[in-house]
Coordinates of C-alpha atoms in Angstrom, one line a residue:
Chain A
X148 CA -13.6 -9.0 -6.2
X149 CA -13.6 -8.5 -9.9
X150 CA -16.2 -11.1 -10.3
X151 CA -18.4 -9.3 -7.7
X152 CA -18.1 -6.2 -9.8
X153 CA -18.8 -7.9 -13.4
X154 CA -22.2 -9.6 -11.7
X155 CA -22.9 -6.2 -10.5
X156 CA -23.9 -5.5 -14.3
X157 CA -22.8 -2.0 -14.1
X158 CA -22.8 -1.4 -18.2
X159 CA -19.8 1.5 -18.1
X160 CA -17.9 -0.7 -15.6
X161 CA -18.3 -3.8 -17.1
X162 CA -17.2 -2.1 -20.3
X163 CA -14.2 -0.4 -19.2
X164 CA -13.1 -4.0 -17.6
X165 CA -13.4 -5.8 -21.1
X166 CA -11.2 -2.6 -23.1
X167 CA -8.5 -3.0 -20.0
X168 CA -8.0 -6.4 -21.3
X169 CA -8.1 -5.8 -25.1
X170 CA -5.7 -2.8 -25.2
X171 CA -2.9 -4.8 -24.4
X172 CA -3.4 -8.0 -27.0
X173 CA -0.4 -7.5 -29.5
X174 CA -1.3 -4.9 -33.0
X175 CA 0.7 -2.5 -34.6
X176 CA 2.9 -2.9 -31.4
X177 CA 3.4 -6.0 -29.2
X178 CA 2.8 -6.8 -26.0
X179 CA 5.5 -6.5 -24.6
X180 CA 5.9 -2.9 -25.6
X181 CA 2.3 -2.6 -24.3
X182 CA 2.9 -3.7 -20.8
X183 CA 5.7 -1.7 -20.8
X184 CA 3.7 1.2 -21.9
X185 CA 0.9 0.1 -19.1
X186 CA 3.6 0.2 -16.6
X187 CA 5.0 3.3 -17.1
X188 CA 1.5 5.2 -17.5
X189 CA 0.7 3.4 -13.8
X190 CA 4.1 4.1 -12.1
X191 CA 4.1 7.8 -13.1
X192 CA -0.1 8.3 -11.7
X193 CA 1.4 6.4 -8.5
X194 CA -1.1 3.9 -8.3
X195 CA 1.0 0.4 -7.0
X196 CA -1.9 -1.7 -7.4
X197 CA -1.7 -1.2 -11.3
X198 CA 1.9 -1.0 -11.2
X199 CA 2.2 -4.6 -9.5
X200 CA -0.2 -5.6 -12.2
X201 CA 1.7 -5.1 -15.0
X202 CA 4.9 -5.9 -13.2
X203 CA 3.1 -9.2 -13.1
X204 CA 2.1 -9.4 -17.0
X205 CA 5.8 -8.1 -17.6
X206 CA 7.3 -10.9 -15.9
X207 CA 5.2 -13.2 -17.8
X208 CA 5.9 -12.0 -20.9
X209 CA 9.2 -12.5 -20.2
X210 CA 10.6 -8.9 -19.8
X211 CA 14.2 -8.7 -18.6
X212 CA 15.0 -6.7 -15.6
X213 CA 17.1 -4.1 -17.3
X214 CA 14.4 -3.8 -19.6
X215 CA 11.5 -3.1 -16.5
X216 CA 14.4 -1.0 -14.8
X217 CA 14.9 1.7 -18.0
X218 CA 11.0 1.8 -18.4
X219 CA 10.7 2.9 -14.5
X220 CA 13.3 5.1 -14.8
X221 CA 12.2 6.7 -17.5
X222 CA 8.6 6.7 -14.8
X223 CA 10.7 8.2 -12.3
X224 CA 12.3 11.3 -14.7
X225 CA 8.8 12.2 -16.2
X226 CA 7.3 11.8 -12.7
X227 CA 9.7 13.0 -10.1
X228 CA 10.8 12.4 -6.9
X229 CA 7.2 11.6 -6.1
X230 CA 7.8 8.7 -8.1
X231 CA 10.5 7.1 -5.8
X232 CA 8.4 5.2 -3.0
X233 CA 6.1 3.3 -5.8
X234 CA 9.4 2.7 -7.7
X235 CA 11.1 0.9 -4.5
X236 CA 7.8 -1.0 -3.8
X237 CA 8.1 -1.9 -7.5
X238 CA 12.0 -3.2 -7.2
X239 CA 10.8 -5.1 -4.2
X240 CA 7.8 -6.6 -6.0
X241 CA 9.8 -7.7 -9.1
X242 CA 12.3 -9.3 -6.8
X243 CA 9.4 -11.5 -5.4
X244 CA 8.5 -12.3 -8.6
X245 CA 12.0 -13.5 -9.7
X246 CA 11.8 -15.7 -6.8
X247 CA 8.5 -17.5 -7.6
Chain B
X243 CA 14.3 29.3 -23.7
X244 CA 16.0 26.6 -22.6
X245 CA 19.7 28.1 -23.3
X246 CA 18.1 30.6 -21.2
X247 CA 17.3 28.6 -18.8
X248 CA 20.9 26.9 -19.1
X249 CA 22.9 30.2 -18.6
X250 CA 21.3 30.3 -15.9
X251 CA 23.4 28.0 -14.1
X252 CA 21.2 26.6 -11.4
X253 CA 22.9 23.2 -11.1
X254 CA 19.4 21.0 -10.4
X255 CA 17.5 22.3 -13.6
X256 CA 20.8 21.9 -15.5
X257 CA 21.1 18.1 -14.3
X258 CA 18.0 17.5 -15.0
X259 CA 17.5 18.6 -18.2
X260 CA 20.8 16.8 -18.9
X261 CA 18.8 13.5 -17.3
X262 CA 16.1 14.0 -19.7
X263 CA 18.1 13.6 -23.0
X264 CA 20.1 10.8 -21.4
X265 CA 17.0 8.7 -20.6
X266 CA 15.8 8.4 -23.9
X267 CA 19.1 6.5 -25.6
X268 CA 19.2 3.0 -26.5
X269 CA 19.9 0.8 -24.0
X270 CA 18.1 -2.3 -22.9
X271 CA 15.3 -0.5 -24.6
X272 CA 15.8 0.4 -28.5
X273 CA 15.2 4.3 -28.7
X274 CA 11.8 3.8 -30.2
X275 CA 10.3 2.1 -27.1
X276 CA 11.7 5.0 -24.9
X277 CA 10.2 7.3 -27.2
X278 CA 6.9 5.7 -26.9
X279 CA 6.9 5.7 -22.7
X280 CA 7.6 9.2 -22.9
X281 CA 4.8 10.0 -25.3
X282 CA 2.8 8.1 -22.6
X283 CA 4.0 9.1 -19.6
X284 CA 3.4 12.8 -21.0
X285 CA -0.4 11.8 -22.0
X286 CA -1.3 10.4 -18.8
X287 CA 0.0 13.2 -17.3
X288 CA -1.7 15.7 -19.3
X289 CA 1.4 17.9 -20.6
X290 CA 0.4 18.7 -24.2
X291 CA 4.2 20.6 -24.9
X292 CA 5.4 17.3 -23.5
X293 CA 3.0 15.3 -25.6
X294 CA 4.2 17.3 -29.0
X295 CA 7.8 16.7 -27.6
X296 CA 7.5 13.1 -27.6
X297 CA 5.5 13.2 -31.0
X298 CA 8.1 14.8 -32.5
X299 CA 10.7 12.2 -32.0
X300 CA 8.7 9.5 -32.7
X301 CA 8.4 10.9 -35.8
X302 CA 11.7 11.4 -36.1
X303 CA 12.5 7.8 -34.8
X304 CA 10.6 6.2 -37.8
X305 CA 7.4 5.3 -35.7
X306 CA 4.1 4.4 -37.8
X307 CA 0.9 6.6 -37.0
X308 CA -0.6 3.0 -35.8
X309 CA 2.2 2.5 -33.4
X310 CA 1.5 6.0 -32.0
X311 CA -2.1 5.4 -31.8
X312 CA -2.4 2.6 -30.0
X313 CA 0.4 3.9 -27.7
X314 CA -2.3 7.0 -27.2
X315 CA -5.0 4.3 -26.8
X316 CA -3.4 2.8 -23.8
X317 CA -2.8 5.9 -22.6
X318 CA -6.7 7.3 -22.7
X319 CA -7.8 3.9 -21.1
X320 CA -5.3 4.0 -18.3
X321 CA -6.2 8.1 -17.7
X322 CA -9.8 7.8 -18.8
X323 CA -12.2 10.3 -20.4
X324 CA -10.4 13.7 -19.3
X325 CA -7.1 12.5 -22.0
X326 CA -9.2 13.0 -24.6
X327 CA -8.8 16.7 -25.3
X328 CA -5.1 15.6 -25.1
X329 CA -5.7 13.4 -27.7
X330 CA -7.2 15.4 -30.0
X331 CA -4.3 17.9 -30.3
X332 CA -2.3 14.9 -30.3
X333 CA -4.0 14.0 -33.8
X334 CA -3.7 17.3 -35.0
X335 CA -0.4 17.7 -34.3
X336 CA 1.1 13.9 -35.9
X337 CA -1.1 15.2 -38.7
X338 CA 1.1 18.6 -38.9
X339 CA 4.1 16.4 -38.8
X340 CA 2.8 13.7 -41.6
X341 CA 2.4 17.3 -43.8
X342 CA 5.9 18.5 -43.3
Chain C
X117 CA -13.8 38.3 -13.0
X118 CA -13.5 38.2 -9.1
X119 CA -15.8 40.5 -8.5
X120 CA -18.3 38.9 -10.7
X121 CA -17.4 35.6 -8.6
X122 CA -18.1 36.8 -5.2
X123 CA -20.6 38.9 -5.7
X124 CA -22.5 35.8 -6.6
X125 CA -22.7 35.1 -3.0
X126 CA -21.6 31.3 -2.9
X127 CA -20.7 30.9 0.8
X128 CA -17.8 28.3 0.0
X129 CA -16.2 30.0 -3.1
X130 CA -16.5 33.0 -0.8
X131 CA -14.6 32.0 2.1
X132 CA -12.2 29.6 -0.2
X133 CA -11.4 32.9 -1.7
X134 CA -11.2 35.0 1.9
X135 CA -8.7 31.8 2.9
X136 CA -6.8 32.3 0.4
X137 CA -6.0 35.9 1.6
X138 CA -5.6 35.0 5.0
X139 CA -3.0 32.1 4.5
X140 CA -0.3 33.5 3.2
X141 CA -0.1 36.5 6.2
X142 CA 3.0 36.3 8.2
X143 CA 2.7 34.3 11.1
X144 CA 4.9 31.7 12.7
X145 CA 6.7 31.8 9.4
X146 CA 7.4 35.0 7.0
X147 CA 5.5 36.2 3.9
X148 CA 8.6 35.5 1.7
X149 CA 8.8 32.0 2.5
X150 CA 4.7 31.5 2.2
X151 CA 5.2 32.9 -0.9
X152 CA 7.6 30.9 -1.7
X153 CA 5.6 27.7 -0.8
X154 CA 2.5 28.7 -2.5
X155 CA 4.7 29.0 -5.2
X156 CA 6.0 25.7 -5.6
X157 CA 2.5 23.7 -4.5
X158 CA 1.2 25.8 -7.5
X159 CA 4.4 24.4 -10.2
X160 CA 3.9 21.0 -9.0
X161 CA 0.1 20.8 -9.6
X162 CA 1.0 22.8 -13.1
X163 CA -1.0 25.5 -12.3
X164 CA 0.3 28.6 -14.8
X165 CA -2.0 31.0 -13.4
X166 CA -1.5 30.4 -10.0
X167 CA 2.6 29.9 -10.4
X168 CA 2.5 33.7 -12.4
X169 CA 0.2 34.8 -9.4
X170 CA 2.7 33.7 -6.9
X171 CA 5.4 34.9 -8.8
X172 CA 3.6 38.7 -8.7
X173 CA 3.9 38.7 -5.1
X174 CA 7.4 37.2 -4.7
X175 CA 8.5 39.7 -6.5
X176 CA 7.2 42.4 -4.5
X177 CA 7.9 41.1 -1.3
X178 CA 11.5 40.9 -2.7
X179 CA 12.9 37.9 -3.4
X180 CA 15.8 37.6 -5.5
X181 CA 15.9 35.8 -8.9
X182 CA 18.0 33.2 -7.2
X183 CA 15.6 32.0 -4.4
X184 CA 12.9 32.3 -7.1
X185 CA 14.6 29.6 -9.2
X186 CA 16.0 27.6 -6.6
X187 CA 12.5 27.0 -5.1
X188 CA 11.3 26.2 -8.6
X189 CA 14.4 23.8 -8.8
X190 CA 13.0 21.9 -5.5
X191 CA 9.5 22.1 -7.5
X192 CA 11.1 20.4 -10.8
X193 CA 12.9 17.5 -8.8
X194 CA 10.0 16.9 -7.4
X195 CA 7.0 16.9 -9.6
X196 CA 9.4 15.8 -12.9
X197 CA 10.2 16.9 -16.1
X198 CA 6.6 17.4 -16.4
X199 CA 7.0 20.3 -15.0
X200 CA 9.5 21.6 -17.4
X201 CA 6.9 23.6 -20.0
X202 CA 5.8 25.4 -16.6
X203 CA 9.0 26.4 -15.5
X204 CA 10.0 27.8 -19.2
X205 CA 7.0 30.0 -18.7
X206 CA 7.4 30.9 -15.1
X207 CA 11.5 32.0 -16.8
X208 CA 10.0 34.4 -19.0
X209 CA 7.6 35.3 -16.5
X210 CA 9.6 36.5 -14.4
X211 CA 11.9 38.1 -17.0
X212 CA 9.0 40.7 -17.9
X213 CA 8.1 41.1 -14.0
X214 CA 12.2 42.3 -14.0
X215 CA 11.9 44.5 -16.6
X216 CA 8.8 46.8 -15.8
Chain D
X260 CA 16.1 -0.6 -0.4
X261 CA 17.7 2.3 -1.5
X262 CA 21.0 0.5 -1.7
X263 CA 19.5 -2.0 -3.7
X264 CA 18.2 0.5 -6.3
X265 CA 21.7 2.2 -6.0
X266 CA 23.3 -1.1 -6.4
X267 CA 21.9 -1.9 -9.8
X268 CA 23.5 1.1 -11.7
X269 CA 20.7 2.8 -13.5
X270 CA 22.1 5.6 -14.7
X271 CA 18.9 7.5 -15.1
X272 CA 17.5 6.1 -11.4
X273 CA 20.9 6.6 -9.6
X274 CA 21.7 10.5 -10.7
X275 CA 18.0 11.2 -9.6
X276 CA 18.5 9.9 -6.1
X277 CA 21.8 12.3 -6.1
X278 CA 19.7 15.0 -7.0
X279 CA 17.9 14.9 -4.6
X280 CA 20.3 15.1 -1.9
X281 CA 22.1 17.9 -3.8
X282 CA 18.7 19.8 -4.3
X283 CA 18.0 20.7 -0.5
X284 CA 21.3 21.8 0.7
X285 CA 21.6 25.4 1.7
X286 CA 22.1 28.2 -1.3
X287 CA 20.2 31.4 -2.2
X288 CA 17.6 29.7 0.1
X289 CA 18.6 28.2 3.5
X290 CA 17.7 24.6 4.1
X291 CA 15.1 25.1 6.8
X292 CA 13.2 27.0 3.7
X293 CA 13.7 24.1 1.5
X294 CA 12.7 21.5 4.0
X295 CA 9.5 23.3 3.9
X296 CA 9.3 23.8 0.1
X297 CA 9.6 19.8 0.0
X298 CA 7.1 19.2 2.3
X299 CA 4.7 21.0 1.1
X300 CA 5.6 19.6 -2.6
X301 CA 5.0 15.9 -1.0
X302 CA 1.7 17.2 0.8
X303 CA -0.6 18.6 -2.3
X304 CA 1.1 15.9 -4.3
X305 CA -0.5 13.7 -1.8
X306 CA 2.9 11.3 -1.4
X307 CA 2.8 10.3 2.5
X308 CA 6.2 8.6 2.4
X309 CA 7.5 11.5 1.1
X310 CA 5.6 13.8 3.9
X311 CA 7.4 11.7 6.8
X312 CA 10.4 11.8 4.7
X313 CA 10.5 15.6 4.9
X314 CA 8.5 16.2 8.3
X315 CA 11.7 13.9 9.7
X316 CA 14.4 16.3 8.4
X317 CA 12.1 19.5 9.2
X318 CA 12.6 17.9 12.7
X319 CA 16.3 17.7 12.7
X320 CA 16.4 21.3 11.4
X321 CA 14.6 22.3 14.4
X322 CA 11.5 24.2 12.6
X323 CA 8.8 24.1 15.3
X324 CA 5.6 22.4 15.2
X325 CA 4.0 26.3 14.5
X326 CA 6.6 26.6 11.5
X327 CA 5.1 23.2 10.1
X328 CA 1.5 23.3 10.5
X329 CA 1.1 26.6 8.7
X330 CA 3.4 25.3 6.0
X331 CA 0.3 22.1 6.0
X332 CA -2.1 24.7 6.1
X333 CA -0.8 26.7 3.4
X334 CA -0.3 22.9 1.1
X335 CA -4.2 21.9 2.2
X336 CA -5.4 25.1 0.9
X337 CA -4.3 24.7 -2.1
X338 CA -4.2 20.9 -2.6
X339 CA -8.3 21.0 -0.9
X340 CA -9.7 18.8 1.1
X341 CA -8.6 15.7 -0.7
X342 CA -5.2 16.5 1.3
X343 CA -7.0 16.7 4.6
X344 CA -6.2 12.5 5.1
X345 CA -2.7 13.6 4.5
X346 CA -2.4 16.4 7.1
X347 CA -3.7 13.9 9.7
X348 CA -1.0 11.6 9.0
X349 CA 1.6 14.1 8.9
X350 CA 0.1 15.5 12.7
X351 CA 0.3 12.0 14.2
X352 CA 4.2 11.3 12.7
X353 CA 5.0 14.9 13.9
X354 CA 3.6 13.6 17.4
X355 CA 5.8 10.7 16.9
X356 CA 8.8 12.5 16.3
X357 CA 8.5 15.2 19.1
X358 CA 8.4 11.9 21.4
X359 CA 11.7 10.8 20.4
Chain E
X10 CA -7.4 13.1 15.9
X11 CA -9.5 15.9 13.9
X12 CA -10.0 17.4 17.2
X13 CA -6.5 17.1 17.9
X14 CA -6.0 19.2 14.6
X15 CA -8.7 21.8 15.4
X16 CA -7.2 22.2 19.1
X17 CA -4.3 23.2 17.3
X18 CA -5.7 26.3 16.4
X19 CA -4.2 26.8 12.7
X20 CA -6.9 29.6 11.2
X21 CA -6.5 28.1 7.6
X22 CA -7.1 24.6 8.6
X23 CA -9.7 25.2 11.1
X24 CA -11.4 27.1 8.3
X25 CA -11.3 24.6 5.9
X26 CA -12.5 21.8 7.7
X27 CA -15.7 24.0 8.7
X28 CA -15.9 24.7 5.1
X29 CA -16.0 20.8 4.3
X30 CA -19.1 20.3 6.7
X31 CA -21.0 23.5 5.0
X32 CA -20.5 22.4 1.6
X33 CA -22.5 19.4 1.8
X34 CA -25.8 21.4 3.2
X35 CA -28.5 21.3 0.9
X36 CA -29.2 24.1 -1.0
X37 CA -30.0 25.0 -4.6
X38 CA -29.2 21.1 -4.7
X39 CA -29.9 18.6 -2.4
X40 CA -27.8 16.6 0.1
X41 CA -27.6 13.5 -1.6
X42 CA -26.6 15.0 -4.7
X43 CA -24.1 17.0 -3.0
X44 CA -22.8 13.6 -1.3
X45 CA -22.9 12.0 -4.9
X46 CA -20.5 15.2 -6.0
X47 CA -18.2 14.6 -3.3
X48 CA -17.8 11.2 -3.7
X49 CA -17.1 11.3 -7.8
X50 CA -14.7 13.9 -6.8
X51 CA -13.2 12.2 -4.5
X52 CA -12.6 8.7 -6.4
X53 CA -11.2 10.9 -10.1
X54 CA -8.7 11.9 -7.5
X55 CA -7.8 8.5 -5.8
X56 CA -8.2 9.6 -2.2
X57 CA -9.3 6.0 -0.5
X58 CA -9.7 7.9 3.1
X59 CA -12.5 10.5 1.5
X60 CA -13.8 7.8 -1.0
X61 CA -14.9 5.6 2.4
X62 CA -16.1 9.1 4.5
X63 CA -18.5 10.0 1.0
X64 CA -19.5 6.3 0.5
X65 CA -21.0 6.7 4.7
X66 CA -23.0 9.9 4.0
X67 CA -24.4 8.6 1.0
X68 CA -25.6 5.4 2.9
X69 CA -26.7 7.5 5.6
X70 CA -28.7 9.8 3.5
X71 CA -30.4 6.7 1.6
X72 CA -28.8 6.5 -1.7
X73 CA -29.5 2.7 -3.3
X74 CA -26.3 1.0 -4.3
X75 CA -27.5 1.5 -8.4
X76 CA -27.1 5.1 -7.4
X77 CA -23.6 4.9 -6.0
X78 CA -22.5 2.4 -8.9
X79 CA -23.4 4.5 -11.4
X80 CA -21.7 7.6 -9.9
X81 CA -18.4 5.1 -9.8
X82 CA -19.1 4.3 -13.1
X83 CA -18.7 7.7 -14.2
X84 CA -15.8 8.2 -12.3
X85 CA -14.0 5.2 -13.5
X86 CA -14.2 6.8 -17.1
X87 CA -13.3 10.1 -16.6
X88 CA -10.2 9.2 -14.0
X89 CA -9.5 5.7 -16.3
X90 CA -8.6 2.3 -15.4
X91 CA -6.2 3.9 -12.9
X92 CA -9.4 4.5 -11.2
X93 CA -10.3 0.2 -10.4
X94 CA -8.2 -0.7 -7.6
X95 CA -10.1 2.0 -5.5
X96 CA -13.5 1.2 -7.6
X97 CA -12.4 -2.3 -5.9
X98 CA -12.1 -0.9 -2.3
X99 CA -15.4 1.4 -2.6
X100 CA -17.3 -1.9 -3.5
X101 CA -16.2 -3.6 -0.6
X102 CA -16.8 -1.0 1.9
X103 CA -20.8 -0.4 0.4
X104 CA -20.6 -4.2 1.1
X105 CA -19.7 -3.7 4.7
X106 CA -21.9 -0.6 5.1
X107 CA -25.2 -2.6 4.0
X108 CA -24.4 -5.6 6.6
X109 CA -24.3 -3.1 9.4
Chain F
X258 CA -12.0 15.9 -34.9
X259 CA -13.7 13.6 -33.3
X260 CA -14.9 12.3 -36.6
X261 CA -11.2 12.1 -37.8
X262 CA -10.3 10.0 -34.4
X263 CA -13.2 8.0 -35.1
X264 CA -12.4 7.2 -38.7
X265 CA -9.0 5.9 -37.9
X266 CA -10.7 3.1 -36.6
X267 CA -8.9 2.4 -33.8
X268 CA -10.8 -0.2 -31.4
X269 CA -9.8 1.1 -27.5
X270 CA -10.1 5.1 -28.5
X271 CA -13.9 4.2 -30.5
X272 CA -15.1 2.2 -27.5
X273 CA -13.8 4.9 -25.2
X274 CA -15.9 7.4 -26.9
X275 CA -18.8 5.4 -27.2
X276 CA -18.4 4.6 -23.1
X277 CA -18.6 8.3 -22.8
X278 CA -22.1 8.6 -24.6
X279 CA -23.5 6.3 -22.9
X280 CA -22.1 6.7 -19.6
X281 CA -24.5 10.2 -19.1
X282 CA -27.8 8.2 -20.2
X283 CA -30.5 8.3 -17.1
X284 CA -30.4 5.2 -15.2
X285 CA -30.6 5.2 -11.5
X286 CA -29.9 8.5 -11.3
X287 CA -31.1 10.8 -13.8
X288 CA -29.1 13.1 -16.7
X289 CA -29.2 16.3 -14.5
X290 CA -27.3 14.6 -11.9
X291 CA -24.8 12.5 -13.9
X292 CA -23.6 15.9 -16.1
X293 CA -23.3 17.7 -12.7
X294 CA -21.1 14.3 -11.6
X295 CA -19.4 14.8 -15.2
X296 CA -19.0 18.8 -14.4
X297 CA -17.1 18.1 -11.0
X298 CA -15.1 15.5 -11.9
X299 CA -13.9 17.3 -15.0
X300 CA -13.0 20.5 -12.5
X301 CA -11.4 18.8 -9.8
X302 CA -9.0 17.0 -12.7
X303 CA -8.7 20.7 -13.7
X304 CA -9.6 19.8 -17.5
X305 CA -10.9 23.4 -18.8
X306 CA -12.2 21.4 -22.4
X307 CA -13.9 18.7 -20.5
X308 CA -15.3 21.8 -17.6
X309 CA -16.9 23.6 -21.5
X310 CA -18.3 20.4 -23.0
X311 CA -19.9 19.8 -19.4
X312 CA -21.4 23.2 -18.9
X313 CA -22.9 23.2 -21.9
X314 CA -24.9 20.0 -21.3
X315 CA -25.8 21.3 -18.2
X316 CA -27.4 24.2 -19.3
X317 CA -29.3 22.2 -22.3
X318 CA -30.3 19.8 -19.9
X319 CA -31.9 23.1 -18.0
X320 CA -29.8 22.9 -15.0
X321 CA -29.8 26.9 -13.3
X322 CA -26.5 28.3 -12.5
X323 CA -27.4 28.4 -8.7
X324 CA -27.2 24.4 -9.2
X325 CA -23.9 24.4 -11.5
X326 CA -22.7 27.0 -8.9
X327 CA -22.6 24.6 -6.2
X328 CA -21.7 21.8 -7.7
X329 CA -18.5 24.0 -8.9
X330 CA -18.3 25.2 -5.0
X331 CA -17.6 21.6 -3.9
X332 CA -15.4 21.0 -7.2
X333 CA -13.1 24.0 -5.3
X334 CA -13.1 22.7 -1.7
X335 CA -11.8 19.5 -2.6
X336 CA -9.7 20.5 -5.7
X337 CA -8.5 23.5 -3.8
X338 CA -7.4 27.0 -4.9
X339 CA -5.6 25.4 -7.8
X340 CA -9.3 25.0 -8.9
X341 CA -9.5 28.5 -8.8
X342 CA -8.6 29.7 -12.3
X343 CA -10.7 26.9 -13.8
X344 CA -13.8 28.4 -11.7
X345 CA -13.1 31.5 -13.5
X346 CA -13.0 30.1 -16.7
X347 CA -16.2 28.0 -16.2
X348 CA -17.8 31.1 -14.6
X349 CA -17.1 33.5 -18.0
X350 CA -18.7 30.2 -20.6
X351 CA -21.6 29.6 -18.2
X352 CA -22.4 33.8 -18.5
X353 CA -21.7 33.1 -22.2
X354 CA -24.4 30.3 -22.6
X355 CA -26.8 32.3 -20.7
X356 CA -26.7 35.0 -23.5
X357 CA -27.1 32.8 -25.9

């Protein structure tokens, strides 16, 4: 679907798609921290599709559990109860990571 | 305020205020991490007091202004356009804390 | 500024406004607790006007101090420590409503 | 799954969920009241999980369906239209549970 | 199941939902303007349901898909990247709209 | 401030302002429209800084207040009365341009 978007040629689209994947290359902070901080931002606006993304990158990066667990928790706190559905869906997608 | 608010003995706000500084020690995370998810959780979110919070003890936690930054950049990306006035006091406010 | 607003004569913001009114009537369920709900949809969208708006009118239909809080203690759990600047303010709000 | 979460010791996660049992049990307010005040949190906050979550135990504490919908109405009048696809979701799991 | 809701009778929701097919009338601006509003409203606040209903009246009322992708476009920066996955959807339903 | 932002060099934040530039440029749809777009999403997100900058575009770009009036009108139906205060706010600059 992504592709079909970028060949649309939509210039602010297009744009915003090429910052999404420079804001997380490593800088003053690494990437790790930057997933992290990707993950939290999408847990606590509730959007799972995001959060599953960088649940994805996370685990790639090579992110322990504990370490994704105290980042969603900190989600869940800033976020509230409201936060507690996306933050089972995200236990549940981590664990079908950690099986891959 | 918040002794105030203490006294007042209502055990869910006291828990949860308790909750809040718990979350934010060293744990799988170091403390400067935390203090980073915070600061974006709080931008995303739009809570400037929350925002200041979080600057504060990033500041206080040895955090560089390019650390914060990009931390704020993510943040803008992942809220879009309607951070930026957040942003701005953001700025004026590390720059306050740089002075003092 | 109402005034000014309605006598504009903008069929929607007119009847949003009329709604508004009407909704929070007694009916199945009592003003108290309407107010009570209004009040917590309005801390949990971080509304300050609206939440000091709703707090007015609990306060003359009666409510105590303690249902005040305990509502906004439901409306803290929920929406998160995000809400915490808001319910500082709706503290000392409520405070000054006490003491006229 | 919320054994699961429970299970892996969180601190932060775990007292939350705790909370949140704690925070509707009766006190100045009684807990048909805060069944309410939760529901209509979940409804502007647009979380539907959340919505069946408290329609469910509105249900057991025998508010009527008249005692609900003006509670909705109340939550879609603030929250706008953006909350209408919400309020049908909550009608047809209200529908649900009144077939039980 | 809106007629469901509306046989219900609820005043406040009744109202609103009259209010939602006034709004779009044309007036000082025209319809597919309005439609354009509705829709940009509609995706800054991640509602899929109204996203999909917005993306139908615009296709009704003639707007070119240029049109429609530009009014995303502007969403997607205001509301930020947490905007895409329902960017994503909206693309594929203009997709299905233009093959009917 | 801006300029100060912009100085710091950071790449994400400059290219985010630069999107923002461009992003009202008429295209398929002209400048009129896309500042009313702009305007609404801005409300509806309940941003009172991004509501100003808007206005005040829309009344360069010639736009009458019955047109920024309904655009607002739609804002509050789908934002709901949480909009409300922001519709004031936007109500008292608009009146302000005028006497400019």
């Amino acid at each position: 679907m992504n592709e079909k978007i970028l060949q649309d040629n939509n210039k602010v689209i297009k744009r915003i798609f090429n910052l999404d994947t420079n804001a997380y290359v490593a800088g003053a902070l690494d990437t790790k921290t930057k997933e992290l901080l990707g993950l939290v931002a999408s847990t606590v606006l509730r959007c799972d599709d995001c959060v599953k993304y960088h649940l994805e990158t996370c685990h790639k990066e090579g992110l322990s559990k504990e370490e994704v667990v105290e980042a969603l928790g900190i989600a869940t706190l800033v976020g509230g109860t409201i936060v507690i559905p996306h933050l089972r869906r995200a236990y549940e997608y981590w664990d079908e990571l950690e099986k891959l």
